[in-house]
Coordinates of C-alpha atoms in Angstrom, one line a residue:
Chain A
X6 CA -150.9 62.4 127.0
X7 CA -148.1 60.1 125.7
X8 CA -148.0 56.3 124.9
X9 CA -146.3 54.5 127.7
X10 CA -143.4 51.8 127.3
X11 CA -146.0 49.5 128.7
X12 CA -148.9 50.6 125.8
X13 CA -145.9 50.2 123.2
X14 CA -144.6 47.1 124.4
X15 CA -148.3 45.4 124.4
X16 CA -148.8 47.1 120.5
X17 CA -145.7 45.2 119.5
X18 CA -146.6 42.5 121.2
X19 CA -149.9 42.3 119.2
X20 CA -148.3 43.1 115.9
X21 CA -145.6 40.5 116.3
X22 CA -148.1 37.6 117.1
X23 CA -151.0 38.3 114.1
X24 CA -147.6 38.7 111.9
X25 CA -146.7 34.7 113.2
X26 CA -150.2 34.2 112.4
X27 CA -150.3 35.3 108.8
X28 CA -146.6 33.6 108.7
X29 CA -145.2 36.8 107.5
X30 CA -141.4 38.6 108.6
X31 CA -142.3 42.4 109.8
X32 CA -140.3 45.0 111.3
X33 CA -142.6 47.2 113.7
X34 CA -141.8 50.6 115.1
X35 CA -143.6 53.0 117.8
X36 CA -143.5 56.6 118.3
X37 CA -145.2 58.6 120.8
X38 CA -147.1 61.9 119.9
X39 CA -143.8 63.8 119.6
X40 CA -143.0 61.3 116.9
X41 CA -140.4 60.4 118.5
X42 CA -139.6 56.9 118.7
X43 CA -140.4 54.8 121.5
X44 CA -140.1 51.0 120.9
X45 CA -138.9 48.9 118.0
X46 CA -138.7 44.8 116.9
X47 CA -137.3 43.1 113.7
X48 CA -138.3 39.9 113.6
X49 CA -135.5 37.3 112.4
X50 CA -134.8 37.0 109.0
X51 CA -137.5 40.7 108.2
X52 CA -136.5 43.1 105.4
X53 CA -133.2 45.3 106.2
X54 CA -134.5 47.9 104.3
X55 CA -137.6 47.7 106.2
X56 CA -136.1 49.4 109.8
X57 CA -136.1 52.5 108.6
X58 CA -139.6 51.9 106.6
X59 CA -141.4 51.1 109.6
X60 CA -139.8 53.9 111.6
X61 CA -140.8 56.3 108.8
X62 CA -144.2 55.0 108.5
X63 CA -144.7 55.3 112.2
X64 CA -143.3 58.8 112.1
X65 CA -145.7 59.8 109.1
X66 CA -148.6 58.7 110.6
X67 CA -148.1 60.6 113.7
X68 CA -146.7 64.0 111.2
X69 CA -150.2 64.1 109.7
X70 CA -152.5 62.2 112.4
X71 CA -153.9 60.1 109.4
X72 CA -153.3 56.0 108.2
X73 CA -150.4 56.5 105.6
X74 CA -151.9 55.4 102.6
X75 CA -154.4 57.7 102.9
X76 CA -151.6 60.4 102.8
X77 CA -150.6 58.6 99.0
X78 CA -153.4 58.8 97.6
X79 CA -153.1 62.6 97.2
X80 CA -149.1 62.3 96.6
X81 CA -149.5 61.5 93.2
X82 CA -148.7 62.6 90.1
X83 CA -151.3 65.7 90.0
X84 CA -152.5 65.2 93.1
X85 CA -152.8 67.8 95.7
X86 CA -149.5 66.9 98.0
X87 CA -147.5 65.5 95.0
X88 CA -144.6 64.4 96.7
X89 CA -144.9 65.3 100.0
X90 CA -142.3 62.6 100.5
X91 CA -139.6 64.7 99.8
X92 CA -140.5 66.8 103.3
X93 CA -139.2 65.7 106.7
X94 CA -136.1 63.9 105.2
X95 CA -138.2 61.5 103.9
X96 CA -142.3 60.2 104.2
X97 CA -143.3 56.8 103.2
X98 CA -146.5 57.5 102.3
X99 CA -148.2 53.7 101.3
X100 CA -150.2 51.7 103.9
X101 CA -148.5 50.5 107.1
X102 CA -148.3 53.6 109.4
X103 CA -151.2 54.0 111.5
X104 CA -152.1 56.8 114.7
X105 CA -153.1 55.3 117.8
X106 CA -155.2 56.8 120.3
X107 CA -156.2 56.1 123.6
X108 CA -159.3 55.3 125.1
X109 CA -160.8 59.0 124.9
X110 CA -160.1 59.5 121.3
X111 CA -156.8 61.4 121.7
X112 CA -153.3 60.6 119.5
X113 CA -150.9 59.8 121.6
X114 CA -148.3 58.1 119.1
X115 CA -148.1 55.9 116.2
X116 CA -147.4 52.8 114.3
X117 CA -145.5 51.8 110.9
X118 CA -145.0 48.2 109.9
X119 CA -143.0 47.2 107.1
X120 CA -141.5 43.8 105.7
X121 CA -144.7 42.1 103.2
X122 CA -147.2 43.6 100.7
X123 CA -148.4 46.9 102.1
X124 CA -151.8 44.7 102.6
X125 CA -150.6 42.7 105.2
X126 CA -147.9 45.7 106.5
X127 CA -151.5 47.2 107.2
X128 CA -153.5 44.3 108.9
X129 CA -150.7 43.9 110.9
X130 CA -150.4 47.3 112.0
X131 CA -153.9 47.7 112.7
X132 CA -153.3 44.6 115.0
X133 CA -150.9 46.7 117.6
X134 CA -153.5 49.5 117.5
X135 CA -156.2 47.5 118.5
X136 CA -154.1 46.0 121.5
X137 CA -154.4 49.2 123.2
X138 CA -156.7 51.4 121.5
Chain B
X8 CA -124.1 33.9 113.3
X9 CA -126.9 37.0 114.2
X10 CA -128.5 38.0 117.2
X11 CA -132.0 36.8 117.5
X12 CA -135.0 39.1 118.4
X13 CA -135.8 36.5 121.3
X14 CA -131.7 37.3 122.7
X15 CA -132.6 41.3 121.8
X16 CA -135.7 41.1 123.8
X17 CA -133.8 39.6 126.6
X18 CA -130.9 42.3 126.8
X19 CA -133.4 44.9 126.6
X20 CA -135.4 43.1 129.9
X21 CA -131.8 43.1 131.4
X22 CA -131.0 46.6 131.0
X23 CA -134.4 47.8 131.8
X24 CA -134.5 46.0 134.8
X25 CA -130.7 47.2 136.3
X26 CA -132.0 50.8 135.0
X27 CA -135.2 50.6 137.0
X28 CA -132.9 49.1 140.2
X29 CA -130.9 52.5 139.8
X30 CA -133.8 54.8 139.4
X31 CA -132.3 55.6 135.8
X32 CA -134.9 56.3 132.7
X33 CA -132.7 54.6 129.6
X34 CA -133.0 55.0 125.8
X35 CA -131.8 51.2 124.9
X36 CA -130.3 49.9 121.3
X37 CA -129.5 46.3 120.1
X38 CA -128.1 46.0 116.5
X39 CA -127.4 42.8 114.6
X40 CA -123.8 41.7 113.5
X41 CA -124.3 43.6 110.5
X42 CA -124.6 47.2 112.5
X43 CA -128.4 47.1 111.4
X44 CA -131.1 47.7 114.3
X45 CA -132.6 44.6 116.0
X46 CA -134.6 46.3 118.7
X47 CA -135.2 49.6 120.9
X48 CA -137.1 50.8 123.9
X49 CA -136.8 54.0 125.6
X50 CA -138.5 53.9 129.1
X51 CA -141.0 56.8 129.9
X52 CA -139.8 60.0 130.7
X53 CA -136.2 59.3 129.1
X54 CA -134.0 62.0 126.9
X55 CA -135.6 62.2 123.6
X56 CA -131.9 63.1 122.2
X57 CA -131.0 59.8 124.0
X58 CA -132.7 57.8 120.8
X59 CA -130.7 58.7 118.3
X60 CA -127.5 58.6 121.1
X61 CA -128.0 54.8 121.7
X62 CA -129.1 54.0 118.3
X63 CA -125.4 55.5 117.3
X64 CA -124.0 54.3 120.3
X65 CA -124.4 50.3 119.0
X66 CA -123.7 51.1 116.1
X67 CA -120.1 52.6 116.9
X68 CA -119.6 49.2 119.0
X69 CA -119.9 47.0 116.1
X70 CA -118.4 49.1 114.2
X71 CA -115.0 48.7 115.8
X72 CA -115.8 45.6 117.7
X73 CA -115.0 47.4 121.0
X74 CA -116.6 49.2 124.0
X75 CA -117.4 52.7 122.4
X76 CA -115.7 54.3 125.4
X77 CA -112.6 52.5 124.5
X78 CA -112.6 54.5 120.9
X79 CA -113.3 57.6 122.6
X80 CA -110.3 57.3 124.4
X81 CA -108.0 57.5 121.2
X82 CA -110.5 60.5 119.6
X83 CA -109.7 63.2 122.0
X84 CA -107.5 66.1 121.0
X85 CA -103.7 64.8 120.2
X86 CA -105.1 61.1 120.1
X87 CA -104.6 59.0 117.6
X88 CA -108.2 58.8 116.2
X89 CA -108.8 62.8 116.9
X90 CA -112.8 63.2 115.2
X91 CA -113.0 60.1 113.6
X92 CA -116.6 61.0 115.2
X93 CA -116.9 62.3 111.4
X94 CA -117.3 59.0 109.8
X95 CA -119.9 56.9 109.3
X96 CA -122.5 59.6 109.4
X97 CA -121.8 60.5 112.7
X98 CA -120.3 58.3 115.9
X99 CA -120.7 58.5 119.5
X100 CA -117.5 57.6 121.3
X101 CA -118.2 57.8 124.7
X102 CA -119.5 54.7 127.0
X103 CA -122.4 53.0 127.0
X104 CA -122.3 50.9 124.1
X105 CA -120.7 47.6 124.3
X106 CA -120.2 44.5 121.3
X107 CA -122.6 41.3 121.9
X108 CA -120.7 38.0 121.6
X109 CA -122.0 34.4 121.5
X110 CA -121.0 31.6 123.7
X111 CA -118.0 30.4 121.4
X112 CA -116.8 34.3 121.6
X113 CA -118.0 35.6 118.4
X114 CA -119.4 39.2 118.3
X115 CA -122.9 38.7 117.0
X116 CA -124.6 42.4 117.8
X117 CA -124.2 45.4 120.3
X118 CA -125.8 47.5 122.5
X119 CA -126.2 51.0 123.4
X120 CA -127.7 52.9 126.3
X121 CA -128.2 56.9 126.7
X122 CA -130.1 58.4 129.2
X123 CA -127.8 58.9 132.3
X124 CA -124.0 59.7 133.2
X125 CA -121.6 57.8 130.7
X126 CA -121.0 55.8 133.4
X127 CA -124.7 54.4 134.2
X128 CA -125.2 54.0 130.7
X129 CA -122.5 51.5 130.4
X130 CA -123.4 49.6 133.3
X131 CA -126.8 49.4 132.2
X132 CA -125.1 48.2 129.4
X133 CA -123.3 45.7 130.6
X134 CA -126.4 44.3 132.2
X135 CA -127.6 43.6 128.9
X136 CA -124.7 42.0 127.9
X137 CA -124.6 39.8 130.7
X138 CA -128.3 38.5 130.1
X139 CA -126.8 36.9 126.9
X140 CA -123.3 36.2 126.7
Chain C
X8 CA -122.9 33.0 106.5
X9 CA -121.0 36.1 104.6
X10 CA -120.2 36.8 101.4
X11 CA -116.2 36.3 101.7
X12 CA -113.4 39.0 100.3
X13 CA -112.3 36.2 97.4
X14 CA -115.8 34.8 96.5
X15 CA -116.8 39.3 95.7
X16 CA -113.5 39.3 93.8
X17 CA -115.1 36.5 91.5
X18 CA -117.7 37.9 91.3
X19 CA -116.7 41.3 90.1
X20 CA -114.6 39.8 87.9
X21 CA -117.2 38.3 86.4
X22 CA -118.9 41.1 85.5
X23 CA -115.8 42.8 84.5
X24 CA -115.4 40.4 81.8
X25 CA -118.8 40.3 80.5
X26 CA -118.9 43.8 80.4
X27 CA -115.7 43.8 78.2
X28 CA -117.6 41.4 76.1
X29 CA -120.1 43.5 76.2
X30 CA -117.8 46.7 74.8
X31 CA -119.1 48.2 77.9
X32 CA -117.6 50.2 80.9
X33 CA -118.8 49.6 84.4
X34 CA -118.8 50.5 88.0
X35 CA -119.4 47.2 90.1
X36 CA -120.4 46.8 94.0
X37 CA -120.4 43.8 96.2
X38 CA -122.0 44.3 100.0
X39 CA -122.2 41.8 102.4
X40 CA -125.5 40.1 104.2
X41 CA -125.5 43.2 106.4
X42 CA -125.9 45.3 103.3
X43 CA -121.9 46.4 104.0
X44 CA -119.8 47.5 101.4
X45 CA -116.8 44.1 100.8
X46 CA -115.6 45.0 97.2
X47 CA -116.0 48.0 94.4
X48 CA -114.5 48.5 90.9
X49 CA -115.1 51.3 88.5
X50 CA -113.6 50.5 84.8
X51 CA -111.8 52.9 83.1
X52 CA -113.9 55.7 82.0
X53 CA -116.9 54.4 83.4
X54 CA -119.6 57.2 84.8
X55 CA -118.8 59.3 87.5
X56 CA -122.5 59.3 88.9
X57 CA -122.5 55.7 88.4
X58 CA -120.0 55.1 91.6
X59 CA -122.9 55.7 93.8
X60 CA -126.1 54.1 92.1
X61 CA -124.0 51.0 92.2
X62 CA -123.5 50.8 95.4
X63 CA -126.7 52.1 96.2
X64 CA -128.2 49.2 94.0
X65 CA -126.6 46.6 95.8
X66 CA -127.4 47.7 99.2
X67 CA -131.5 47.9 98.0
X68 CA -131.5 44.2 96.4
X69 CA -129.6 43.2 99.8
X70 CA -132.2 45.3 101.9
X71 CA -135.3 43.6 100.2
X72 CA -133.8 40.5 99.1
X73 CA -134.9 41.0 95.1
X74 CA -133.3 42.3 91.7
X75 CA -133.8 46.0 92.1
X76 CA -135.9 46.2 89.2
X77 CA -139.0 44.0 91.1
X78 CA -139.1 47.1 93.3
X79 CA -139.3 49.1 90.7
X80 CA -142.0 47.9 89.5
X81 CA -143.7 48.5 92.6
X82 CA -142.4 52.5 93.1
X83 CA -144.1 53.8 89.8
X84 CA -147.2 56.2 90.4
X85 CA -150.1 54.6 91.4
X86 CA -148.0 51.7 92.5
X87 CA -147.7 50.0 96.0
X88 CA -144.6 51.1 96.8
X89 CA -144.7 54.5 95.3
X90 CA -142.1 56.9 96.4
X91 CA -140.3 54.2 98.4
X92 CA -137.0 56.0 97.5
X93 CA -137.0 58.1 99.7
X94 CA -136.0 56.3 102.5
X95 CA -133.1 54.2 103.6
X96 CA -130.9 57.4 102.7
X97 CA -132.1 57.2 99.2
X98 CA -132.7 53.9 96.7
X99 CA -132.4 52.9 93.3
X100 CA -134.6 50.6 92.1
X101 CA -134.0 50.6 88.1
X102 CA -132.6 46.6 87.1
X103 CA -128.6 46.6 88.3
X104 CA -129.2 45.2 91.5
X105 CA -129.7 41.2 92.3
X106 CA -129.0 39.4 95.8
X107 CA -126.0 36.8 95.8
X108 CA -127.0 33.8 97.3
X109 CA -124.6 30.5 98.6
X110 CA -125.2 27.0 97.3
X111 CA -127.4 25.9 100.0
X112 CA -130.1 29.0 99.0
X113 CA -129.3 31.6 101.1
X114 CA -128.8 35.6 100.7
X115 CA -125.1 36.6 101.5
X116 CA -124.9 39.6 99.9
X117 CA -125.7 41.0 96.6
X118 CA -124.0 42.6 93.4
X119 CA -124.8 46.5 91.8
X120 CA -123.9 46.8 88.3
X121 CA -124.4 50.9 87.2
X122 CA -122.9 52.2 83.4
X123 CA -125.2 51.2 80.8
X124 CA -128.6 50.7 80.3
X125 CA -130.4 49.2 82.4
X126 CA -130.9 46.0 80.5
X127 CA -127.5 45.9 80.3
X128 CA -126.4 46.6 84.0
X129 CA -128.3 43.4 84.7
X130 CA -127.0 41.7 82.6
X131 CA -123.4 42.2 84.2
X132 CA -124.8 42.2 87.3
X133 CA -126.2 38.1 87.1
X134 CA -123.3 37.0 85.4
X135 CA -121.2 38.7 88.6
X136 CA -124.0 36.3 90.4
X137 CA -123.9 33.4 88.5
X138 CA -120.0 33.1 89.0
X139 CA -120.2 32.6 92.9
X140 CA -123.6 30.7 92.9
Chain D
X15 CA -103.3 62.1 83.6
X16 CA -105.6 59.5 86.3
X17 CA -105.3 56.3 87.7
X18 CA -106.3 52.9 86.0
X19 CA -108.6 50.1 87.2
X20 CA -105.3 48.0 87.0
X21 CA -103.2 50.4 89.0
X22 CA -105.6 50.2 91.4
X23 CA -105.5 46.6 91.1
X24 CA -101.9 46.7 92.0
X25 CA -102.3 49.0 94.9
X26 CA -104.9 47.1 96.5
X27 CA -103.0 44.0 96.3
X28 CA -100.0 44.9 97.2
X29 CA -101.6 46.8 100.3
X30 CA -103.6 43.1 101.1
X31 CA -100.2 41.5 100.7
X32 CA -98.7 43.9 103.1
X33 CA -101.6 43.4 105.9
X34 CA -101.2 39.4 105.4
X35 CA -97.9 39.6 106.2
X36 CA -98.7 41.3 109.3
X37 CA -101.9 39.8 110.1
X38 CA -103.7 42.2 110.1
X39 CA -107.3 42.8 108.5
X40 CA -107.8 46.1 106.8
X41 CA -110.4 48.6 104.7
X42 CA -108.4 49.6 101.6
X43 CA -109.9 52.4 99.4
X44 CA -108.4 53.6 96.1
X45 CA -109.7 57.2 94.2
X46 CA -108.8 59.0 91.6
X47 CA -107.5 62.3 90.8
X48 CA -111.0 63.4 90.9
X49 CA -111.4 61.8 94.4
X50 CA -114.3 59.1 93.2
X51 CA -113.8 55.9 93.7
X52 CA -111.8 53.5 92.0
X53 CA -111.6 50.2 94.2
X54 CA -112.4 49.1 97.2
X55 CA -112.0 45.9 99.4
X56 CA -112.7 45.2 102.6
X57 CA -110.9 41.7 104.1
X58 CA -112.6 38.8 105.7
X59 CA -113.5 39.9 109.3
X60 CA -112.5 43.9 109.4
X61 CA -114.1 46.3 111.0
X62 CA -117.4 47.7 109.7
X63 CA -116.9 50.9 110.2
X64 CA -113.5 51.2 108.6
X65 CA -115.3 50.6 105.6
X66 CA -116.0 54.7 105.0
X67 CA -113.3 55.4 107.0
X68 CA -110.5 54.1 104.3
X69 CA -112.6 55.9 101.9
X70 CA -112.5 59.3 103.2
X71 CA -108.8 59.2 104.2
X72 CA -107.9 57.9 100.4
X73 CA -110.6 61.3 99.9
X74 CA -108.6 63.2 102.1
X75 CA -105.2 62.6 100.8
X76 CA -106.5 63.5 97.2
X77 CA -109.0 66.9 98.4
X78 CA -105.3 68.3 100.0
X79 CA -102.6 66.2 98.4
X80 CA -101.0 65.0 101.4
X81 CA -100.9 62.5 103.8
X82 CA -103.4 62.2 106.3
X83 CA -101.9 62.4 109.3
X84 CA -100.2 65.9 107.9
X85 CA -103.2 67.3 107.6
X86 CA -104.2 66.2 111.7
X87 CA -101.6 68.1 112.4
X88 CA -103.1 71.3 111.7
X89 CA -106.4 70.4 112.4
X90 CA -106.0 70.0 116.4
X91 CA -107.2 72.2 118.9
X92 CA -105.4 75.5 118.8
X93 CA -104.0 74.4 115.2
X94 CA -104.5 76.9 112.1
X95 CA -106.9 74.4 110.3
X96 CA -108.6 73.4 113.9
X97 CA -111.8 71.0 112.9
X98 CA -111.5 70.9 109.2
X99 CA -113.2 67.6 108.9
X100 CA -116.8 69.6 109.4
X101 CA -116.0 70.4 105.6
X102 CA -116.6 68.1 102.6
X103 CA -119.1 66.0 104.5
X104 CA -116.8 64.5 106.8
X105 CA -112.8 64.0 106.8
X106 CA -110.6 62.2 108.5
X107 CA -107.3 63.5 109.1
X108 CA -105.3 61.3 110.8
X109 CA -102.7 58.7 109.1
X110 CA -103.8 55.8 106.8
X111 CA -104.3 58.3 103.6
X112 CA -101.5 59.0 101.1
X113 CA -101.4 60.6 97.3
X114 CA -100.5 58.2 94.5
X115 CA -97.9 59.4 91.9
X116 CA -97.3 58.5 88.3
X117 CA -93.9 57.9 87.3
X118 CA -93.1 61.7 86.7
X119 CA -94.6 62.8 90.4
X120 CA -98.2 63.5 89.2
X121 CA -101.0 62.9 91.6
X122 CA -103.2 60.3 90.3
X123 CA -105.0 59.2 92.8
X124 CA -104.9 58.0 96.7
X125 CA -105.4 55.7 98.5
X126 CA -106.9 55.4 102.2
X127 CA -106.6 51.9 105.1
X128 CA -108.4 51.6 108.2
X129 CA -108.6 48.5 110.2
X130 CA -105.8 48.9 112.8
X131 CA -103.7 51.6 114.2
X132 CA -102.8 54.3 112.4
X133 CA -99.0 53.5 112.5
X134 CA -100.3 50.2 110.8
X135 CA -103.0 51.5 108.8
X136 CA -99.9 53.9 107.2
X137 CA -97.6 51.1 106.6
X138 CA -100.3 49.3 104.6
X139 CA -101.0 52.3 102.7
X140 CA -97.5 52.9 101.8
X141 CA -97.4 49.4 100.5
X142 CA -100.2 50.4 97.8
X143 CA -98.7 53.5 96.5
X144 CA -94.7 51.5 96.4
X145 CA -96.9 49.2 94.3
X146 CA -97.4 51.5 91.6
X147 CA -95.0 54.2 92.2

């Protein structure tokens, strides 16, 4: 089971609105459960260096079926996958990335959202899994 | 002068829609005037290596200001450009990805499309020029 | 609004003569808003490895719109942004790097200073800003 | 014996002087005799992607001490150096690239121009290396 266009369209769609909400720039990416991507947005005037954040975010998330940050918190200095970011030509492993599943509980892609503190990168991430979770 | 995400969106619709009227599943890239990506979509079922073929696609076309099938004319064997495919990372110089301009003429992003023959992609396109130009 | 070819020549001469003031030998980038290289000088003798970090150092101020070290800050262990070098093809995000921005406020490029310390790449770097600002 | 920041100076001028003259816009790249960069500037308005293009050719001219397009020659279909620009992470071999000589004939450096046609791009690059020559 894949995420549709439509289901990708709609988590953008969700992202992009709380991220007018909170008055905040974000670049948001999709990937299906390949990790492949499927739909992107920059919003006008977002981070350039954020594109390929947000796409690498989205792609982690998906790589390890787990929220990104949760991924850094054992890439650290003595931690068990300390720097795991050097795999895969290059993890992003602080909030913003986030699997999204369908209704029975199966990943069928991802999200990565990048362009404000990785607080917000996550709340509005979480917003476009919600839309169609 | 940039492209907006709102003008992005709309090329995107454009090009989705003539793809849909051919039967065609399209991988679709809009980049800013700076070459950087704006937006993507790829429509269910399309090439996966089509992403990364659009993506570059735009790309080449703001690169050189032209239609990429233009460039590829001058990079075959004995032309003038032979492989400049080399540069840049890595250029795609066969159709499908066409410069964005403004009303007043002024190239302010490009598109790329890869998911069909050379030909379909650029006339998808060119449907998503059309939508904003 | 771009950085133009004669406002980066200020600019890096700018630098070039504070870092003679300094007794100091530099490599200096200028990239445009779309985080494009528009001008690069490497002093006489100046590191060999350094070619690179500048330029890589003006691209990351462009691509978050801060002085390179702010990120920094951010990317240490334990930080927010930890590891966030590994993406966008690889950033630095030691002090060097600081956005250029016209008289009205806004970013049209930035400067990366590389030779020195870091204090001292800064240095270079905002008086390569201050001359256009 | 290598090039100076002021012979580079010189070339690049002269080569900007040249493509004024016949309005042209152009990429012009200057490395040493270790084939690092030097200088670089790109003119108001030319193409993006002839950014790293000007710097491979001037990389180019210096990796095989020749001329570019003397290198395309033998790099054609067929030819006894067929796709040589798979090697040093990218060439570009045809014209626009061209050794620099001291006064006694020693290499020095190169230089590279991209921004037109490669009859043009040549002609510019000529102009640097008379400059200094």
């Amino acid at each position: 089971m894949e995420i549709t266009l439509e289901q990708a369209d709609k988590a953008i769609k969700a992202a992009r609105d709380k991220a007018q909400e909170l008055n905040l720039k974000m670049n948001i990416a999709i990937v299906d459960a390949g990790a492949n991507l499927t739909a992107f947005a920059r919003m006008d005037g977002a981070w350039l260096g954020s594109v390929d954040i947000a796409m690498r975010k989205a792609r982690t998330a998906r790589f390890f079926d787990m929220p990104t940050g949760d991924l850094g918190q054992a890439s650290q200095p003595g931690g068990s996958l300390y720097n795991i970011e050097h795999s895969n030509g290059g993890l992003i492993t602080f909030p913003g990335g986030i699997p999204i599943k369908d209704a029975g509980g199966e990943i069928i892609g991802a999200i990565g959202v990048s362009g404000s503190t990785v607080e917000n990168d996550h709340t509005v991430a979480e917003a476009g899994v919600q839309a169609i979770s």
